[in-house]
CSV table of C-alpha atoms and ligand atoms in Angstrom, one decimal:
chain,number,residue,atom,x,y,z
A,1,UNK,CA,2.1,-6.8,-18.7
A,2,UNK,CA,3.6,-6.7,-22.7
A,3,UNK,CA,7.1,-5.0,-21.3
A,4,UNK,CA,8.7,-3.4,-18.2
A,5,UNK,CA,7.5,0.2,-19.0
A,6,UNK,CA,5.2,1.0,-16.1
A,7,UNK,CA,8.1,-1.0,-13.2
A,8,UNK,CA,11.0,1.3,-15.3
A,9,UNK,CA,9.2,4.5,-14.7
A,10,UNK,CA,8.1,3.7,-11.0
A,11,UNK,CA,12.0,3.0,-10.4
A,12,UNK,CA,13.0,6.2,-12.0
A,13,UNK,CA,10.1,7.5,-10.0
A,14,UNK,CA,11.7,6.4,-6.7
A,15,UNK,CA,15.1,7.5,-8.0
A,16,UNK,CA,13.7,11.1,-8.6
A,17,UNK,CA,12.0,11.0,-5.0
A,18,UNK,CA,14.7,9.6,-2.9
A,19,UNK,CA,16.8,12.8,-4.3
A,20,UNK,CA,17.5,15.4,-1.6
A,21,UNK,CA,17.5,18.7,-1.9
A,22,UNK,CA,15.5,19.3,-5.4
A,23,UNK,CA,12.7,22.0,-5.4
A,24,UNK,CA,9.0,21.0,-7.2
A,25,UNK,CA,9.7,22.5,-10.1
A,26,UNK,CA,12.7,20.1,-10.4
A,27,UNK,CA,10.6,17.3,-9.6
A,28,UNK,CA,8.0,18.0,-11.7
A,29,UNK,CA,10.8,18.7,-14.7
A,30,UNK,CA,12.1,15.6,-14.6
A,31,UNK,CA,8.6,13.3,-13.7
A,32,UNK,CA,6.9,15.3,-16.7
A,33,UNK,CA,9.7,13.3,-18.8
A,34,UNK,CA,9.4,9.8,-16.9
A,35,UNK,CA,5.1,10.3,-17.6
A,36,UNK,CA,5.7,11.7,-21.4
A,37,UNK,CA,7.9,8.1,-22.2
A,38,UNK,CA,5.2,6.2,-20.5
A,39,UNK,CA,2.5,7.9,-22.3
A,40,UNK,CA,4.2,8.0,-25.9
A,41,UNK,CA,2.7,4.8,-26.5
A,42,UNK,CA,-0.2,3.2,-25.5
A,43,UNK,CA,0.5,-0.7,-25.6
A,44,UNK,CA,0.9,-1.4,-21.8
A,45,UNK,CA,-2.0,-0.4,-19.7
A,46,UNK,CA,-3.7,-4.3,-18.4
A,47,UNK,CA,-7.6,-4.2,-19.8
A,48,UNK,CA,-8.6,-4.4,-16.1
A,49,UNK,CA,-7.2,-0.9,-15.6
A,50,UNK,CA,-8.9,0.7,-18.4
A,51,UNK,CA,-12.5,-0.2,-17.4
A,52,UNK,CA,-15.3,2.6,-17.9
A,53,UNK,CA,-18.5,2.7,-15.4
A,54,UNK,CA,-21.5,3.6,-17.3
A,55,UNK,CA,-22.1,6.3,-14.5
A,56,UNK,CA,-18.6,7.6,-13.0
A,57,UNK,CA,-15.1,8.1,-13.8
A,58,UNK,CA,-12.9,5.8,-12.4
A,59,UNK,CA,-9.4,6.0,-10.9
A,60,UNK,CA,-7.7,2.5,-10.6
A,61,UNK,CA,-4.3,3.0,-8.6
A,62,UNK,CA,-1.4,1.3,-10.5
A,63,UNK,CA,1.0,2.0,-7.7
A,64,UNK,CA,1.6,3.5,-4.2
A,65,UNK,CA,4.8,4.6,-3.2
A,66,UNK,CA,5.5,3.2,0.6
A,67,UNK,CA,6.4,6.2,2.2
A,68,UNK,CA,3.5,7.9,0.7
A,69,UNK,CA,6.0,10.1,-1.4
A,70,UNK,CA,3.9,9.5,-5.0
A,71,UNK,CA,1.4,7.1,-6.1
A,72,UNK,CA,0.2,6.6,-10.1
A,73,UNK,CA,-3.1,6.6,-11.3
A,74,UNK,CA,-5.3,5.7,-14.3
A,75,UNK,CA,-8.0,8.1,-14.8
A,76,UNK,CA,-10.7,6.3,-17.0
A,77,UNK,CA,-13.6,8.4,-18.6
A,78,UNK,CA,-16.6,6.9,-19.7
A,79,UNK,CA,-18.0,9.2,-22.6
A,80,UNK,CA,-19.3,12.5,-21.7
A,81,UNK,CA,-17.8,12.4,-17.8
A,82,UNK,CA,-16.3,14.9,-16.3
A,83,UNK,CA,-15.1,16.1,-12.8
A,84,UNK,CA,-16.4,18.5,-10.6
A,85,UNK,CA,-14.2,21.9,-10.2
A,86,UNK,CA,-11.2,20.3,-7.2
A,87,UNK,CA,-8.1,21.0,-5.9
A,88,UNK,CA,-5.2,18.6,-5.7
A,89,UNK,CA,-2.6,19.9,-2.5
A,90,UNK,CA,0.4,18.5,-3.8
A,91,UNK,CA,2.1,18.5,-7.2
A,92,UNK,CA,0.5,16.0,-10.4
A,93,UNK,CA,2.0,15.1,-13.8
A,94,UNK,CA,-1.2,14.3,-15.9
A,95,UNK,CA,0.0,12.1,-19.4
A,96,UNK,CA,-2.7,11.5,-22.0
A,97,UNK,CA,-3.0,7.5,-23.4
A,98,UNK,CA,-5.8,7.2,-25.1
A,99,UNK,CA,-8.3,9.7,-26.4
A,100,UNK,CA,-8.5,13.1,-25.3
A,101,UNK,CA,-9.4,15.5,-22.1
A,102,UNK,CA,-10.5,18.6,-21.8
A,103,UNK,CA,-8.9,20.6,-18.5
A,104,UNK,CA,-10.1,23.7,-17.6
A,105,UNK,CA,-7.9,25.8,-15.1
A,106,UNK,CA,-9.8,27.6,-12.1
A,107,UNK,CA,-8.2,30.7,-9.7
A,108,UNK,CA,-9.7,32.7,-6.7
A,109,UNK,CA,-10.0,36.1,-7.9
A,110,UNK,CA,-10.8,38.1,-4.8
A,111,UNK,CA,-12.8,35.4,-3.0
A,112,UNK,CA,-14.4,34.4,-6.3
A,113,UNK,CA,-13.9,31.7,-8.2
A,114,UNK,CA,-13.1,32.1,-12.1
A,115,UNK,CA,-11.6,30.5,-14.7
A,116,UNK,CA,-7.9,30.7,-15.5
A,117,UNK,CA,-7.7,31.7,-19.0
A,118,UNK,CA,-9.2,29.2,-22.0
A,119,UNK,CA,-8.9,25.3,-22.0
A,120,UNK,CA,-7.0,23.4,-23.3
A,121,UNK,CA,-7.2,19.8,-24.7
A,122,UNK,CA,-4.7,17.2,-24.0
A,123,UNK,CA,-3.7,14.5,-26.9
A,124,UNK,CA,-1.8,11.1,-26.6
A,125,UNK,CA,1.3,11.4,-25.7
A,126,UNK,CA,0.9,15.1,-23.8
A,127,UNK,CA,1.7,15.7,-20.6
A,128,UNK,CA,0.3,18.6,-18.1
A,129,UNK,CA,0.6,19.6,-14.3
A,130,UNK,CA,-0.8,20.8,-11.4
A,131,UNK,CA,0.5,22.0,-8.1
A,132,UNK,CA,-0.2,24.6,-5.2
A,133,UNK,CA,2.7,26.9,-6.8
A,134,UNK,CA,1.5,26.6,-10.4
A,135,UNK,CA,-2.3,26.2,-10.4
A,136,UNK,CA,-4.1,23.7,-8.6
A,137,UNK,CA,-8.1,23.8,-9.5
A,138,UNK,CA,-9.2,22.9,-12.7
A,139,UNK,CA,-12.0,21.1,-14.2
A,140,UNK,CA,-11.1,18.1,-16.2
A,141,UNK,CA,-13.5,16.2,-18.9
A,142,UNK,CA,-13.7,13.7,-21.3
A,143,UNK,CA,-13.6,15.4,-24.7
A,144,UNK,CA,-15.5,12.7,-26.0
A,145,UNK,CA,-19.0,11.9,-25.9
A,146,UNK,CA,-18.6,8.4,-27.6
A,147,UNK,CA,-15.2,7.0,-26.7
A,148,UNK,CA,-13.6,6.0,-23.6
A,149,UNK,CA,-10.5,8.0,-22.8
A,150,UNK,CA,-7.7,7.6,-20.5
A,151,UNK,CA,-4.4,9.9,-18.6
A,152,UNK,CA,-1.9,8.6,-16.3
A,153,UNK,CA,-1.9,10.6,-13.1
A,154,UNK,CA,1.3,11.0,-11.1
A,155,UNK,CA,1.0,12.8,-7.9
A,156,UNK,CA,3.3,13.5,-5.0
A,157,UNK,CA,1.5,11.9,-2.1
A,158,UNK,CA,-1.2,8.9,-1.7
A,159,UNK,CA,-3.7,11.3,-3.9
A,160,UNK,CA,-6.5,8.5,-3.0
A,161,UNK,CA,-5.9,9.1,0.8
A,162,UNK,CA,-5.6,12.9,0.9
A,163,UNK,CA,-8.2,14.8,2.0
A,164,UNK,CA,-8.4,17.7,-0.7
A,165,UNK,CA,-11.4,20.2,-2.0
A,166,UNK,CA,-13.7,20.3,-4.8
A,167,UNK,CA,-15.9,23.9,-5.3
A,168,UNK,CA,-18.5,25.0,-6.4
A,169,UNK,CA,-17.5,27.6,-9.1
A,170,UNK,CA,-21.0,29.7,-8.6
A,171,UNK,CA,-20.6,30.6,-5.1
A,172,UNK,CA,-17.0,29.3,-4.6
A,173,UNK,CA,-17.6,27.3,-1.9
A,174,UNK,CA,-15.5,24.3,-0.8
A,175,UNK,CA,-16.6,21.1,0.2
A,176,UNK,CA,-13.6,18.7,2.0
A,177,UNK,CA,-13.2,15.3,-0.2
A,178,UNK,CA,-10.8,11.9,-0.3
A,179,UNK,CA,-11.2,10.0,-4.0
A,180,UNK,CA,-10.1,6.8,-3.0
A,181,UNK,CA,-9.6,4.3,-5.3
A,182,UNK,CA,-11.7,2.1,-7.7
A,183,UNK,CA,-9.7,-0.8,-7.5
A,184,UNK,CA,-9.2,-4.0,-5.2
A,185,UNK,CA,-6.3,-5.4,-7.0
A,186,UNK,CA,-3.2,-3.5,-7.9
A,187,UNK,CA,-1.4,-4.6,-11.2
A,188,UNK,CA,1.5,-7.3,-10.7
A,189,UNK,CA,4.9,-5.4,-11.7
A,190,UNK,CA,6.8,-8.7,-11.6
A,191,UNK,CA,5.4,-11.2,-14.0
B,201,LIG,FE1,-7.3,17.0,-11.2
């Protein structure tokens, strides 16, 4: 690791969540702030956590909380991916590094699905969430079709481990999910 940026915000992180008493939107106020600093510049991110696949996009955990409070992810895009249409459960922070993604919000409209107004790109250094209480469907993509592009993902539970939804926007139906994780090895905080 170059610095201490991603152990700083983790302890921050574990400040915020051992905090009683604060509501989501609290949380997500002051995590949005601990994601935008680690976002603002892209010079910390190990190479092995910023690996495309030709095929899929990958989500390498950097860290899991141990009480399963929040766990950080990077989301790599190969050029072109994208997700299907998904829910989340519980509340994310999503911080652009490198490139750019595309997110388009989703909302049931009397047992349909529809989208939730325009999308909207997110640029190095911008930061975006997602919870039950705000909106929690979207479709996210790459908005490159020649670069790899990267977001930290912060979310407030072992996202990898939750079992979750994605839909399809057609004929809105759900279909149960867990997205695991990518990686084997977990980046070392401590050298
Ligand atoms: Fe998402």
């Amino acid at each position: 690791m170059p610095d201490a940026k991603l152990l700083n915000t983790i302890e921050a992180l574990s400040r915020l969540v051992e905090r009683q008493g604060l509501d989501e939107s609290s949380i997500l106020n002051e995590a949005q702030q601990l994601i935008a600093n680690l976002v603002a510049k892209d010079d910390w991110l190990p190479a092995e956590f910023a690996q495309p696949h030709s095929q899929y996009y990958r989500q390498y955990l950097l860290y899991g909380d141990p009480q399963d409070r929040f766990s950080i992810v990077s989301f790599v895009w190969g050029p072109g991916q994208k997700t299907p249409v998904h829910d989340h459960t519980v509340w994310g922070v999503i911080g652009m590094l490198r490139g750019a993604e595309i997110d388009q919000p989703y909302h049931f409209v009397n047992g349909s699905l529809e989208q939730a107004g325009e999308a909207h790109v997110l640029r190095p250094g911008q930061v975006a969430c997602v919870s039950p209480r705000i909106g929690d469907i979207h479709r996210v993509s790459n908005a490159y079709d020649d670069q790899v592009s990267i977001s930290i993902h912060l979310y407030g539970g072992n996202i990898g481990r939750i079992t979750r939804s994605v839909f399809d926007p057609q004929t809105a139906t759900r279909k149960e999910f867990v997205s695991g994780y990518s990686n084997e090895t977990v980046p070392n905080l401590w050298v």
